[in-house]
Coordinates of C-alpha atoms and ligand atoms in Angstrom, one line a residue:
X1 CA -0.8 37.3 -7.7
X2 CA -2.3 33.6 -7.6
X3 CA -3.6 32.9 -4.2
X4 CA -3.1 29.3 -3.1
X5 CA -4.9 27.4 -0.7
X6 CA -2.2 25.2 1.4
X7 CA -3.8 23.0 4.0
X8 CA -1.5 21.4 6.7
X9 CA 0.4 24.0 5.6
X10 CA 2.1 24.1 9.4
X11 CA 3.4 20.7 9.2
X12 CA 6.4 19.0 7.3
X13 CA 5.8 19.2 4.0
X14 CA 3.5 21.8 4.0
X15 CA 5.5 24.7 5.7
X16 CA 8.3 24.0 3.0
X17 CA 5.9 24.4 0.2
X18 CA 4.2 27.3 1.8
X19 CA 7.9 29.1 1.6
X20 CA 8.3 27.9 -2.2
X21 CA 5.1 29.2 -3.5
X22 CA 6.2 32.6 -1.7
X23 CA 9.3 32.8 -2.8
X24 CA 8.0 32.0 -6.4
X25 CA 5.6 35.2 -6.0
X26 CA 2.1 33.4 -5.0
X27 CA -0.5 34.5 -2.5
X28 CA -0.6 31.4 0.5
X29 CA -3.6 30.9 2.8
X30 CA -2.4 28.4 5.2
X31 CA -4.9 26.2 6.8
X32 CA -4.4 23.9 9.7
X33 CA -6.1 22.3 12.7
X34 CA -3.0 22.5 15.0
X35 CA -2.9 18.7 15.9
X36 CA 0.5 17.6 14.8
X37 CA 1.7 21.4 14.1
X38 CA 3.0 24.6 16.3
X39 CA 1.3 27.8 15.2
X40 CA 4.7 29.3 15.8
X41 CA 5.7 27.9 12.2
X42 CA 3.5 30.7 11.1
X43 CA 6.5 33.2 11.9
X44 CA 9.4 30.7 11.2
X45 CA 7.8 31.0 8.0
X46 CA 7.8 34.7 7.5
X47 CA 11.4 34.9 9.1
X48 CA 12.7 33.2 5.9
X49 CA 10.6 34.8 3.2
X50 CA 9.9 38.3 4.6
X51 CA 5.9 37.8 3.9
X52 CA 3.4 36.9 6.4
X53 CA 0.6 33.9 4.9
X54 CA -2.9 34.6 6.1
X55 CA -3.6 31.8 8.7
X56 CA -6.8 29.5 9.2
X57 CA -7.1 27.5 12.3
X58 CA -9.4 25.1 10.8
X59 CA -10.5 21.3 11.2
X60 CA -11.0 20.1 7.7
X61 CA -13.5 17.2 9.1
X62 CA -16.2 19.9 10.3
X63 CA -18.5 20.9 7.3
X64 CA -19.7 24.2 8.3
X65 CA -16.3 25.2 8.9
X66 CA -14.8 24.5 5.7
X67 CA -17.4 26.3 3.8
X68 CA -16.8 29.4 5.9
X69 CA -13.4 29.1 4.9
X70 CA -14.1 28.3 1.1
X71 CA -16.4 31.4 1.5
X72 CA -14.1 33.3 2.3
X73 CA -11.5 32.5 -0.1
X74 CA -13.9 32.0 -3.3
X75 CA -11.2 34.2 -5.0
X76 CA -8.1 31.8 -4.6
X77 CA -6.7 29.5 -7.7
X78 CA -5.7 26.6 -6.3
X79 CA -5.3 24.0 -3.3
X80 CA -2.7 21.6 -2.5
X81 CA -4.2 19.2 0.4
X82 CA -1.3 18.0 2.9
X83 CA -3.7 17.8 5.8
X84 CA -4.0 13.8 7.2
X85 CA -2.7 11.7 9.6
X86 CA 0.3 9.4 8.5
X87 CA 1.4 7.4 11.1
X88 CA 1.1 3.7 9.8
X89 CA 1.0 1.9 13.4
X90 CA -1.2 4.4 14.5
X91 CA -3.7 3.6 11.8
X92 CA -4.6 0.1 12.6
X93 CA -5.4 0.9 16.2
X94 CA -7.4 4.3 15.1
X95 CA -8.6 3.2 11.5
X96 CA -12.1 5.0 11.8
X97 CA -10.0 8.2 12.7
X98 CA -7.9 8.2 10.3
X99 CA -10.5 7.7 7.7
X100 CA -12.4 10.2 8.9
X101 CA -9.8 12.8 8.9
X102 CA -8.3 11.2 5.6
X103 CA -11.3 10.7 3.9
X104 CA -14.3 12.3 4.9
X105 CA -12.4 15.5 5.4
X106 CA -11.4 14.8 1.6
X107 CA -14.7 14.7 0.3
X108 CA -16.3 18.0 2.4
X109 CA -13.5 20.0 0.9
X110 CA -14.3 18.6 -2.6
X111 CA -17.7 19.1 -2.3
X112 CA -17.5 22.4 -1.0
X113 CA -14.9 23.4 -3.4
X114 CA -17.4 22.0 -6.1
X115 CA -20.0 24.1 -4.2
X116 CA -17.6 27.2 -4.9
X117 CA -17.1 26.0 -8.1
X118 CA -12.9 26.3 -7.3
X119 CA -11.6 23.2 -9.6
X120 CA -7.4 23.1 -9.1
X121 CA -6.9 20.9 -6.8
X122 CA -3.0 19.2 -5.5
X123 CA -3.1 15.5 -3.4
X124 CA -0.4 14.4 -1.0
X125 CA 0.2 10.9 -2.1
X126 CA 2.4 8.1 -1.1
X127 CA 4.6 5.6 -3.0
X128 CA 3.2 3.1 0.2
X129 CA 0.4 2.5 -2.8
X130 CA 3.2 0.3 -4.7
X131 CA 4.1 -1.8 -1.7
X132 CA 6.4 -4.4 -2.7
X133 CA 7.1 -3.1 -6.6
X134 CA 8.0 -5.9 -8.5
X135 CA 10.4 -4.1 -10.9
X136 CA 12.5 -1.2 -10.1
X137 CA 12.8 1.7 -10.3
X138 CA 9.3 2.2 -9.9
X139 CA 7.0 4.3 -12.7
X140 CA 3.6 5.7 -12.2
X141 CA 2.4 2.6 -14.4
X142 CA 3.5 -0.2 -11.1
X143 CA 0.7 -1.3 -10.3
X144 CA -1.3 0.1 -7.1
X145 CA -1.6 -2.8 -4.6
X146 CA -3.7 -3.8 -1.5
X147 CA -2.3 -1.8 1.2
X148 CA -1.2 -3.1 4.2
X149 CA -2.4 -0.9 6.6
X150 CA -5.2 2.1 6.9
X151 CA -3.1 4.8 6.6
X152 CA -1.9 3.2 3.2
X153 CA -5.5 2.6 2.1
X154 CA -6.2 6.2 3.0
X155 CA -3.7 7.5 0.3
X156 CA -5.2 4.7 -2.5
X157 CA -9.2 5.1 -1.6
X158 CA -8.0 9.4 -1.7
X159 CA -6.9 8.7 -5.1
X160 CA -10.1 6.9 -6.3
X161 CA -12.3 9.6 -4.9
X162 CA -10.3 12.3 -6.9
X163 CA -9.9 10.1 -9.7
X164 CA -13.8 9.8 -9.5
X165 CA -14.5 12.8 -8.9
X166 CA -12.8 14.9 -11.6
X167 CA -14.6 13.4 -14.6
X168 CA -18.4 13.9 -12.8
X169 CA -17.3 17.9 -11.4
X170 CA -15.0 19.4 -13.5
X171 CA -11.9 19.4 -11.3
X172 CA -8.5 19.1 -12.0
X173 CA -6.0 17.0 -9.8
X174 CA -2.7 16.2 -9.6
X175 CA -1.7 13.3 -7.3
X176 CA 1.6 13.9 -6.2
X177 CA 3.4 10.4 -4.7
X178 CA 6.1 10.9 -2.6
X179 CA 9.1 8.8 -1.5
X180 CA 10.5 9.3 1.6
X181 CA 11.0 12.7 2.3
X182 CA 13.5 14.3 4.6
X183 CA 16.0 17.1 5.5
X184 CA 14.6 20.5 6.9
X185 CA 14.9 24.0 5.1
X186 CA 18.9 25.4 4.7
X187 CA 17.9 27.9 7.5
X188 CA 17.4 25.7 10.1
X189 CA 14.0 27.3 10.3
X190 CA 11.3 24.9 9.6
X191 CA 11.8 20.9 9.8
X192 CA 10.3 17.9 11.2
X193 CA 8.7 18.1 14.6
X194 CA 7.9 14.6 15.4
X195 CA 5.6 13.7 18.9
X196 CA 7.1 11.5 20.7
X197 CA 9.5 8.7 19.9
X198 CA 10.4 9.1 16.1
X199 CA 8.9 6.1 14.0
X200 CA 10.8 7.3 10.6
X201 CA 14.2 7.0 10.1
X202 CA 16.3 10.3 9.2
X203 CA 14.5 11.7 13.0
X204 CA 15.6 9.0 14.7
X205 CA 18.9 9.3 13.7
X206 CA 18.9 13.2 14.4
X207 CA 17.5 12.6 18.3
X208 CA 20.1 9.7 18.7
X209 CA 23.1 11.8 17.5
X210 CA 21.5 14.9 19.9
X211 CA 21.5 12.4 23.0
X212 CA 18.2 12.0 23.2
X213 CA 17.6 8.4 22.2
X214 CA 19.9 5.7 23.3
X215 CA 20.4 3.3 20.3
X216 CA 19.4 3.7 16.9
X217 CA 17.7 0.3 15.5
X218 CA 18.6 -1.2 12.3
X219 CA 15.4 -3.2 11.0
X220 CA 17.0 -6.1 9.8
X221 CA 20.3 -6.6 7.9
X222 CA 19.2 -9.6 6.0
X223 CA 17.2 -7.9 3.2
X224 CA 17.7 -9.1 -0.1
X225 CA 20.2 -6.1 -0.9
X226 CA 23.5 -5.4 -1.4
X227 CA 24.5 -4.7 2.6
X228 CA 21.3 -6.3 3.4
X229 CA 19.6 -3.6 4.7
X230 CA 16.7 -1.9 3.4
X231 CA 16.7 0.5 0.3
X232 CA 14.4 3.5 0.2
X233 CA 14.5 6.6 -2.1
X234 CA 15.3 9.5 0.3
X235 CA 14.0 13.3 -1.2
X236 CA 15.0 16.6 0.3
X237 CA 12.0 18.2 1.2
X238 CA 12.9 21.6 -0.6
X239 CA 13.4 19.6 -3.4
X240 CA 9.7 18.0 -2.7
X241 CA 8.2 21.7 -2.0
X242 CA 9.6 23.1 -5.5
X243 CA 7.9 20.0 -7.1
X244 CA 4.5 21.2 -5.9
X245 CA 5.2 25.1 -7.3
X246 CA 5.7 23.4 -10.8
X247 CA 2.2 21.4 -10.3
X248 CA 0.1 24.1 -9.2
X249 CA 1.6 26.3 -12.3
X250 CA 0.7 23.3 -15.0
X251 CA -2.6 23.8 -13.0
X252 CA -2.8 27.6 -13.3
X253 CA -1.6 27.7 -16.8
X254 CA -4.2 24.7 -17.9
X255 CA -1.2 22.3 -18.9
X256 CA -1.9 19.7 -17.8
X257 CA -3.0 16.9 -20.0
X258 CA -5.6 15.2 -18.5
X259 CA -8.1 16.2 -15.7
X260 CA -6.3 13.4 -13.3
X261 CA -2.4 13.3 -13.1
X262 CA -0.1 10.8 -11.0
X263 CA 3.9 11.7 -10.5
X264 CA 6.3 10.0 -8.7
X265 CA 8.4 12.1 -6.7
X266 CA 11.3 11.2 -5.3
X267 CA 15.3 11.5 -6.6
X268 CA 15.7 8.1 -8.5
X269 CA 18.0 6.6 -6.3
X270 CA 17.9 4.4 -3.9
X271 CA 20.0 4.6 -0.7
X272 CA 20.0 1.6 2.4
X273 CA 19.9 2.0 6.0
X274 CA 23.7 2.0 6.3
X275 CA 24.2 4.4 3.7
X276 CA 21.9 6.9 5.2
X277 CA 23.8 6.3 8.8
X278 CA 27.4 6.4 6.9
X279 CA 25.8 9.7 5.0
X280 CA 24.9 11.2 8.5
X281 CA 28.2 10.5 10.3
X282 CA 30.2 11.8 7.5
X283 CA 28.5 15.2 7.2
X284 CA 27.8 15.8 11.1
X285 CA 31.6 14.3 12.0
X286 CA 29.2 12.7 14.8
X287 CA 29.2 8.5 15.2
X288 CA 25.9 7.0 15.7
X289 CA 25.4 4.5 18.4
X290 CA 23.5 1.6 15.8
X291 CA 22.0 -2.5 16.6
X292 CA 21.1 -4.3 14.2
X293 CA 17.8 -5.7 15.3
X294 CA 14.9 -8.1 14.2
X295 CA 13.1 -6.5 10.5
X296 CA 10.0 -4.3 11.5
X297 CA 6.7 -6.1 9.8
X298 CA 5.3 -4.3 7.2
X299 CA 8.5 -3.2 5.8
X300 CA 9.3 -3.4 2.5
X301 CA 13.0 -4.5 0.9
X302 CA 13.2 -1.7 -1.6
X303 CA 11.3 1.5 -3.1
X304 CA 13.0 4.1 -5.2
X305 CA 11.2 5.9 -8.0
X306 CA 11.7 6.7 -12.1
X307 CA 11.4 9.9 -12.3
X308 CA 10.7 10.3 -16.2
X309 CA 7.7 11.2 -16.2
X310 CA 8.9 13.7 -13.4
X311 CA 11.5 15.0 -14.9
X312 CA 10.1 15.2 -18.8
X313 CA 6.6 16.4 -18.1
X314 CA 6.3 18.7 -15.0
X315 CA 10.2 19.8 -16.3
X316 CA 11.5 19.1 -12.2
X317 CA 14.2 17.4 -11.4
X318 CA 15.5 16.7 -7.7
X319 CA 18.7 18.3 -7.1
X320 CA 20.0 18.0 -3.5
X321 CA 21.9 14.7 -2.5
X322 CA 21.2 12.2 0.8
X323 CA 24.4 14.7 2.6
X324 CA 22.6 18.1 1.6
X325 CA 19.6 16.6 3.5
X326 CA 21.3 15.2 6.5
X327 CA 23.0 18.3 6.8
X328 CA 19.7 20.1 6.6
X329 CA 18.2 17.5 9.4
X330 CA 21.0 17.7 12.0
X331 CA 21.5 21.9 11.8
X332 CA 18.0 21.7 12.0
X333 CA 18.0 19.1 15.0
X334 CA 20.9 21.0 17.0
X335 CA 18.8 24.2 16.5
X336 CA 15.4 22.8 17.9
X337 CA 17.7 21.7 20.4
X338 CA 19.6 24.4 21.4
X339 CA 22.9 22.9 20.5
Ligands
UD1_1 C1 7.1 5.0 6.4 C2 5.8 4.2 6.2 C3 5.1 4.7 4.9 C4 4.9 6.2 5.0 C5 6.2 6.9 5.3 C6 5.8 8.4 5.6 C7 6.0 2.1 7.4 C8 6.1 0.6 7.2 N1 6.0 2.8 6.3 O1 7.9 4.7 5.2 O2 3.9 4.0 4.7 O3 4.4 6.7 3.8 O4 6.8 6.4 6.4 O5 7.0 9.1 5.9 O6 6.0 2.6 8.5 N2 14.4 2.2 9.9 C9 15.3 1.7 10.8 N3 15.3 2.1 12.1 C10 14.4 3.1 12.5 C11 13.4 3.6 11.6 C12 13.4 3.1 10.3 O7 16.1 0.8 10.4 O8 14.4 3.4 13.7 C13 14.4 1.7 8.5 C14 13.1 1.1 8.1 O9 13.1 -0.3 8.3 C15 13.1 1.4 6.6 C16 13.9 2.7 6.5 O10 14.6 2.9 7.7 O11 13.9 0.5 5.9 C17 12.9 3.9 6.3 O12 11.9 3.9 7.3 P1 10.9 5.0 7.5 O13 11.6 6.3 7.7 O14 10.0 4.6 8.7 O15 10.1 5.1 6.2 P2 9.3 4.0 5.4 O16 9.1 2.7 6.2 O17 9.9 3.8 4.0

């Protein structure tokens, strides 16, 4: 059995993967600091596939203790790396934070992993590194742009480093860019856990429709778009999760073509604001209470992915639609809630 390496395996993305790469018959090590995660996902986890993953309570941004942990697990085949901050207003007020735990944390596990001599190596990456893409649908050729805030620099400089780094160490990466990823497992399970107020979307719609925000804000309705509003490309995170268990296997099986890969991920299509509320109301027969107000700075008018090279060369393909996922995200809403 390959034994995989998943770290912020507690949070969003992460906790969805870690039940893939079970379910698909791989050992998972789950590492995680606990700072945007509940170490009761371990057993939410286990509830769905039947098998317990090993746990690490580890902070990725202290040397010593990621080379106890790499110590320890000198034996496993790959990692995927979903540990980092991503809140974007966050990151200009804490910039030297999130570098530190984005970038620096990066680079001790690389060395260390060099140290170990482990080489297979997954990146969490955003499509935030296209910013405004002049053509759409957007392939892994777009060029990457200045980002507008740390967070977005975070994911572009982590992609340098790797980039870098592979030819001079031997590793092999594959930088995985996401769209916007949403929905919570079938099971109702594991989802999103957002702190606080929600700043994305699909949980702000969720809390609103659960009574526990007001007024759901519309940023802007005078995009250049067909309904004005803006157009993003929203990805099931099951759909996102599988994506990574075909990655780690071209890995594993030494398939992939270069030492550096780069694959958008995301379903191809691009859905606005409304049509993600009109999605929502239809499948939870609930009516959202929605203003349109001013656009949110920063914001872009549209991002959806090609997913050629996707589809053709990892062989994946997204397969739930925007109402599979906002079914996912309000069963999993009304169960966090208790409704
Ligand atoms: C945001 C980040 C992006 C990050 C991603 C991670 C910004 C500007 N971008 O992407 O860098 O990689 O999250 O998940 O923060 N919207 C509303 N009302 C709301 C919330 C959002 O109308 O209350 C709109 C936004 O204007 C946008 C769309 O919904 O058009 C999606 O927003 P969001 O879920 O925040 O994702 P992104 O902005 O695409």
């Amino acid at each position: 059995m390959a034994k995989i390496l998943v770290t912020g395996g507690l949070g969003f993305i992460g906790s969805h993967t870690t039940v893939e790469l079970q379910q698909n018959g791989y050992e998972v090590v789950v590492v995680d600091n606990l700072s945007n995660s509940d170490e009761k996902v371990v057993s939410r986890i286990t509830s769905i596939t039947g098998k317990e993953p090993l746990f690490e309570k580890v902070d990725l941004r202290h040397r010593e203790e990621v080379r106890a942990l790499l110590a320890r697990h000198r034996d496993m085949d790959g990692l995927i790396h979903f540990a980092a901050y991503k809140a974007v207003g966050e990151s200009v007020e804490k910039p030297l934070e999130y570098y530190e735990n984005n970038i620096w944390a990066l680079v001790c596990l690389l060395q260390e992993m060099r140290n170990q001599g482990l080489n297979n190596f997954i990146f969490s990456s955003s499509c935030t590194v296209y910013g405004q893409a002049k053509e759409l649908p957007i392939t892994e050729h777009s060029p990457v742009v200045p980002a507008n805030s740390p967070y977005g620099n975070t994911k572009q400089v982590g992609e340098e480093v790797l980039q870098q780094a592979v030819s001079a160490h031997g590793l092999n990466v594959i930088s995985l860019r996401y769209f916007n990823p949403v929905g919570a497992h079938p099971t109702a399970k594991i989802g999103e856990l957002p702190l606080g107020v929600p700043l994305n979307l699909v949980p702000f719609v969720t809390q609103t429709a659960a009574g526990i925000r007001k007024q759901l804000s519309v940023f802007g309705d005078d995009y250049d778009t067909p309904d004005g509003t803006c157009i993003r490309d929203y990805i099931h995170v099951v759909d996102l999760a599988k994506a990574h268990v075909v990655a780690v296997k071209r890995l594993l099986d030494k398939k992939n073509s270069q030492p550096y890969e780069v694959f958008n991920l995301g379903t191809g299509k691009g859905s606005s604001v409304l049509e993600v509320i009109r999605s929502f109301e239809r499948v939870s027969g609930e009516k959202l209470n929605c203003k349109i107000v001013e656009r949110r700075p920063g914001d872009v008018t549209a991002a959806y992915a090609d997913t050629t090279k996707a589809n053709d060369v990892l062989g994946w393909k997204a397969e739930k639609s925007l109402d599979d996922a906002m079914a996912d995200a309000w069963r999993w809403e009304k169960a966090v809630r208790g409704l």
